[in-house]
CSV table of C-alpha atoms and ligand atoms in Angstrom, one decimal:
chain,number,residue,atom,x,y,z
K,30,UNK,CA,-62.3,-29.9,-1.9
K,31,UNK,CA,-60.7,-27.4,-0.3
K,32,UNK,CA,-57.4,-27.5,1.0
K,33,UNK,CA,-55.9,-24.9,3.7
K,34,UNK,CA,-52.1,-23.8,3.7
K,35,UNK,CA,-50.6,-22.5,6.6
K,36,UNK,CA,-49.5,-18.9,5.9
K,37,UNK,CA,-47.5,-17.7,8.9
K,38,UNK,CA,-44.1,-18.1,7.1
K,39,UNK,CA,-42.3,-19.8,4.6
K,40,UNK,CA,-42.7,-21.2,1.4
K,41,UNK,CA,-46.7,-21.1,1.5
K,42,UNK,CA,-47.4,-19.3,-2.0
K,43,UNK,CA,-45.7,-22.0,-3.9
K,44,UNK,CA,-48.2,-24.9,-2.5
K,45,UNK,CA,-51.0,-22.6,-3.3
K,46,UNK,CA,-50.0,-22.2,-6.7
K,47,UNK,CA,-49.7,-25.8,-7.8
K,48,UNK,CA,-53.0,-27.1,-5.7
K,49,UNK,CA,-54.6,-24.5,-7.7
K,50,UNK,CA,-53.0,-25.5,-11.1
K,51,UNK,CA,-54.3,-29.0,-10.3
K,52,UNK,CA,-57.7,-27.4,-9.7
K,53,UNK,CA,-58.2,-27.5,-6.1
K,54,UNK,CA,-59.5,-24.5,-4.2
K,55,UNK,CA,-56.4,-23.3,-2.1
K,56,UNK,CA,-56.5,-20.6,1.2
K,57,UNK,CA,-54.3,-19.1,3.4
K,58,UNK,CA,-54.4,-20.1,7.0
K,59,UNK,CA,-53.5,-17.7,9.4
K,60,UNK,CA,-56.3,-17.4,12.2
K,61,UNK,CA,-58.3,-19.9,13.8
K,62,UNK,CA,-61.2,-19.3,11.6
K,63,UNK,CA,-59.5,-20.2,8.4
K,64,UNK,CA,-59.7,-23.4,9.2
K,65,UNK,CA,-63.4,-24.0,9.0
K,66,UNK,CA,-64.5,-25.5,6.0
K,67,UNK,CA,-61.4,-27.1,5.4
K,68,UNK,CA,-60.9,-30.5,4.3
K,69,UNK,CA,-57.0,-30.9,4.8
K,70,UNK,CA,-54.1,-28.7,5.4
K,71,UNK,CA,-50.5,-28.3,4.4
K,72,UNK,CA,-47.6,-26.9,6.9
K,73,UNK,CA,-44.9,-25.6,4.6
K,74,UNK,CA,-41.2,-24.9,4.8
K,75,UNK,CA,-39.7,-22.1,6.3
K,76,UNK,CA,-38.0,-21.8,9.6
K,77,UNK,CA,-39.8,-24.3,12.4
K,78,UNK,CA,-39.4,-22.3,15.2
K,79,UNK,CA,-40.4,-19.0,13.5
K,80,UNK,CA,-43.9,-21.2,12.8
K,81,UNK,CA,-44.2,-22.3,15.9
K,82,UNK,CA,-44.0,-19.1,17.8
K,83,UNK,CA,-46.4,-17.1,15.6
K,84,UNK,CA,-49.0,-20.2,15.8
K,85,UNK,CA,-48.7,-19.6,19.3
K,86,UNK,CA,-49.0,-16.0,19.2
K,87,UNK,CA,-52.2,-16.4,17.1
K,88,UNK,CA,-53.6,-18.8,19.3
K,89,UNK,CA,-53.7,-21.6,16.6
K,90,UNK,CA,-51.7,-24.2,17.8
K,91,UNK,CA,-54.6,-25.6,19.6
K,92,UNK,CA,-57.2,-25.4,17.0
K,93,UNK,CA,-54.4,-26.7,14.3
K,94,UNK,CA,-54.0,-29.8,16.7
K,95,UNK,CA,-57.5,-30.6,16.6
K,96,UNK,CA,-57.9,-30.2,13.1
K,97,UNK,CA,-55.1,-32.6,12.8
K,98,UNK,CA,-56.3,-35.1,15.0
K,99,UNK,CA,-59.7,-35.6,12.4
K,100,UNK,CA,-58.1,-34.3,8.7
K,101,UNK,CA,-55.1,-34.8,6.3
K,102,UNK,CA,-52.2,-32.8,7.0
K,103,UNK,CA,-48.9,-32.5,4.9
K,104,UNK,CA,-45.8,-31.1,6.7
K,105,UNK,CA,-42.9,-30.2,4.3
K,106,UNK,CA,-39.5,-29.8,5.6
K,107,UNK,CA,-40.2,-27.4,8.6
K,108,UNK,CA,-43.7,-28.7,8.5
K,109,UNK,CA,-42.5,-31.9,9.5
K,110,UNK,CA,-40.7,-30.6,12.1
K,111,UNK,CA,-43.7,-28.7,13.4
K,112,UNK,CA,-45.9,-31.8,13.1
K,113,UNK,CA,-43.4,-34.2,14.8
K,114,UNK,CA,-43.8,-35.6,18.3
K,115,UNK,CA,-40.0,-35.6,19.0
K,116,UNK,CA,-37.1,-33.5,17.8
K,117,UNK,CA,-34.6,-33.7,20.7
K,118,UNK,CA,-35.2,-29.9,21.9
K,119,UNK,CA,-37.1,-27.5,23.3
K,120,UNK,CA,-39.4,-25.3,20.4
K,121,UNK,CA,-43.4,-24.9,20.2
K,122,UNK,CA,-44.7,-28.3,18.3
K,123,UNK,CA,-48.2,-29.4,16.7
K,124,UNK,CA,-46.6,-32.4,17.8
K,125,UNK,CA,-49.3,-34.9,16.4
K,126,UNK,CA,-47.0,-37.5,14.6
K,127,UNK,CA,-45.4,-40.4,16.0
K,128,UNK,CA,-41.7,-39.4,14.3
K,129,UNK,CA,-38.6,-38.7,15.6
K,130,UNK,CA,-36.8,-35.8,13.9
K,131,UNK,CA,-33.8,-34.1,13.8
K,132,UNK,CA,-33.4,-30.6,12.6
K,133,UNK,CA,-30.9,-29.2,9.9
K,134,UNK,CA,-29.5,-32.8,9.5
K,135,UNK,CA,-28.2,-32.2,5.7
K,136,UNK,CA,-25.7,-28.9,6.5
K,137,UNK,CA,-26.4,-25.4,5.7
K,138,UNK,CA,-28.4,-23.6,3.2
K,139,UNK,CA,-24.9,-23.8,1.3
K,140,UNK,CA,-25.4,-27.6,1.3
K,141,UNK,CA,-28.8,-27.7,-0.4
K,142,UNK,CA,-29.1,-30.5,-2.9
K,143,UNK,CA,-31.7,-31.8,-5.5
K,144,UNK,CA,-31.6,-35.9,-5.6
K,145,UNK,CA,-34.0,-38.3,-7.2
K,146,UNK,CA,-35.6,-40.4,-5.3
K,147,UNK,CA,-38.3,-43.3,-5.1
K,148,UNK,CA,-41.6,-42.4,-3.2
K,149,UNK,CA,-43.9,-45.8,-2.5
K,150,UNK,CA,-47.6,-44.7,-3.1
K,151,UNK,CA,-46.8,-42.0,-5.7
K,152,UNK,CA,-48.2,-43.3,-8.8
K,153,UNK,CA,-49.4,-46.9,-9.8
K,154,UNK,CA,-47.4,-48.7,-11.8
K,155,UNK,CA,-45.0,-45.7,-12.8
K,156,UNK,CA,-41.3,-45.8,-11.4
K,157,UNK,CA,-40.1,-42.2,-12.6
K,158,UNK,CA,-37.9,-41.0,-9.7
K,159,UNK,CA,-39.1,-38.0,-8.1
K,160,UNK,CA,-36.5,-34.6,-7.9
K,161,UNK,CA,-36.6,-34.0,-4.0
K,162,UNK,CA,-35.1,-30.8,-3.0
K,163,UNK,CA,-33.3,-30.7,0.2
K,164,UNK,CA,-33.0,-27.1,2.1
K,165,UNK,CA,-31.7,-27.4,5.4
K,166,UNK,CA,-34.2,-30.1,5.9
K,167,UNK,CA,-34.8,-32.4,8.9
K,168,UNK,CA,-33.7,-36.0,8.8
K,169,UNK,CA,-36.2,-38.8,9.5
K,170,UNK,CA,-34.7,-40.3,12.7
K,171,UNK,CA,-37.3,-43.2,13.5
K,172,UNK,CA,-41.1,-43.8,12.2
K,173,UNK,CA,-42.8,-45.2,15.4
K,174,UNK,CA,-46.1,-47.0,16.1
K,175,UNK,CA,-48.5,-46.3,12.8
K,176,UNK,CA,-45.9,-44.4,10.9
K,177,UNK,CA,-44.5,-45.8,8.1
K,178,UNK,CA,-41.3,-44.7,5.8
K,179,UNK,CA,-42.4,-44.1,2.4
K,180,UNK,CA,-38.9,-42.7,0.9
K,181,UNK,CA,-35.6,-43.1,1.4
K,182,UNK,CA,-32.3,-41.3,0.0
K,183,UNK,CA,-29.7,-43.7,-1.9
K,184,UNK,CA,-27.8,-44.2,1.7
K,185,UNK,CA,-31.2,-45.2,3.4
K,186,UNK,CA,-31.6,-42.1,5.0
K,187,UNK,CA,-36.0,-41.9,5.5
K,188,UNK,CA,-36.8,-38.7,4.2
K,189,UNK,CA,-40.6,-39.1,4.0
K,190,UNK,CA,-43.2,-40.6,5.8
K,191,UNK,CA,-47.3,-41.4,6.4
K,192,UNK,CA,-49.4,-42.1,9.3
K,193,UNK,CA,-53.1,-42.6,8.8
K,194,UNK,CA,-54.0,-39.2,7.2
K,195,UNK,CA,-50.7,-37.6,7.6
K,196,UNK,CA,-47.8,-37.0,5.4
K,197,UNK,CA,-44.3,-35.2,6.1
K,198,UNK,CA,-41.6,-34.8,3.5
K,199,UNK,CA,-38.4,-33.7,4.5
K,200,UNK,CA,-37.7,-32.1,1.3
K,201,UNK,CA,-39.8,-29.4,-0.7
K,202,UNK,CA,-42.0,-30.4,-3.7
K,203,UNK,CA,-43.6,-27.5,-4.0
K,204,UNK,CA,-40.1,-25.9,-5.4
K,205,UNK,CA,-40.3,-28.4,-8.7
K,206,UNK,CA,-42.6,-28.6,-11.2
K,207,UNK,CA,-43.4,-32.1,-10.6
K,208,UNK,CA,-46.9,-32.3,-9.0
K,209,UNK,CA,-47.2,-35.8,-7.7
K,210,UNK,CA,-46.4,-35.4,-4.0
K,211,UNK,CA,-49.2,-32.7,-4.6
K,212,UNK,CA,-51.6,-35.2,-6.4
K,213,UNK,CA,-50.7,-37.8,-3.6
K,214,UNK,CA,-52.1,-35.5,-0.9
K,215,UNK,CA,-55.1,-34.6,-2.7
K,216,UNK,CA,-55.9,-38.4,-3.2
K,217,UNK,CA,-55.4,-38.7,0.3
K,218,UNK,CA,-57.7,-35.9,1.1
K,219,UNK,CA,-60.3,-36.9,-1.6
K,220,UNK,CA,-60.4,-40.6,0.1
K,221,UNK,CA,-61.7,-39.2,3.2
K,222,UNK,CA,-65.1,-38.7,1.0
K,223,UNK,CA,-65.5,-34.9,1.1
U,385,LIG,N1,-33.8,-25.6,9.1
U,385,LIG,C1,-35.4,-25.5,8.9
U,385,LIG,C2,-35.9,-25.6,10.3
U,385,LIG,O1,-35.3,-26.3,11.2
U,385,LIG,C3,-36.1,-26.0,7.9
U,385,LIG,C4,-35.8,-25.5,6.8
U,385,LIG,C5,-36.8,-25.9,5.5
U,385,LIG,O2,-37.8,-25.5,6.0
U,385,LIG,N2,-36.1,-25.5,4.4
U,385,LIG,O3,-37.0,-25.3,10.8
């Protein structure tokens, strides 16, 4: 199994390190040819406008969209924004997942927080909450069609969703030492029978 991490901008090294720690081959993706032979892709947090503009500049947006149509993709934070079909403003998006997202819905950098949340499907039988790190994260306004909310804050705000092969989280599992969301994604990739 080989998983790519979009490495245009943002927290890509952290994802790569966790994947390698789990024994999964992980590579940086910067050019369309880097997608060849990948079984899954992570789009990291960072700045979604920058990621979108750089993807356009390197002619990656089309190939990324094509890859996403047939493969597991997980977007964290800015990656979640980039994957959404609707964000209520004009900026370059992959726009594959049937979710409505609001950027910067939890305030500024100084308003960053960490909170325990339940994520359904994370680990059978175990109920340990996951430490969710929020840094200028987006809010999931609506999951439409086949998209399903899999985690909420205590006040009910949805912060993670799945739709088929796609996973999105408003928060940053790569900034904790809890590897369970990465394990969930590796399982999603593995279930496709690589
Ligand atoms: N605020 C950023 C954006 O709108 C996302 C922040 C993050 O990825 N930590 O793209």
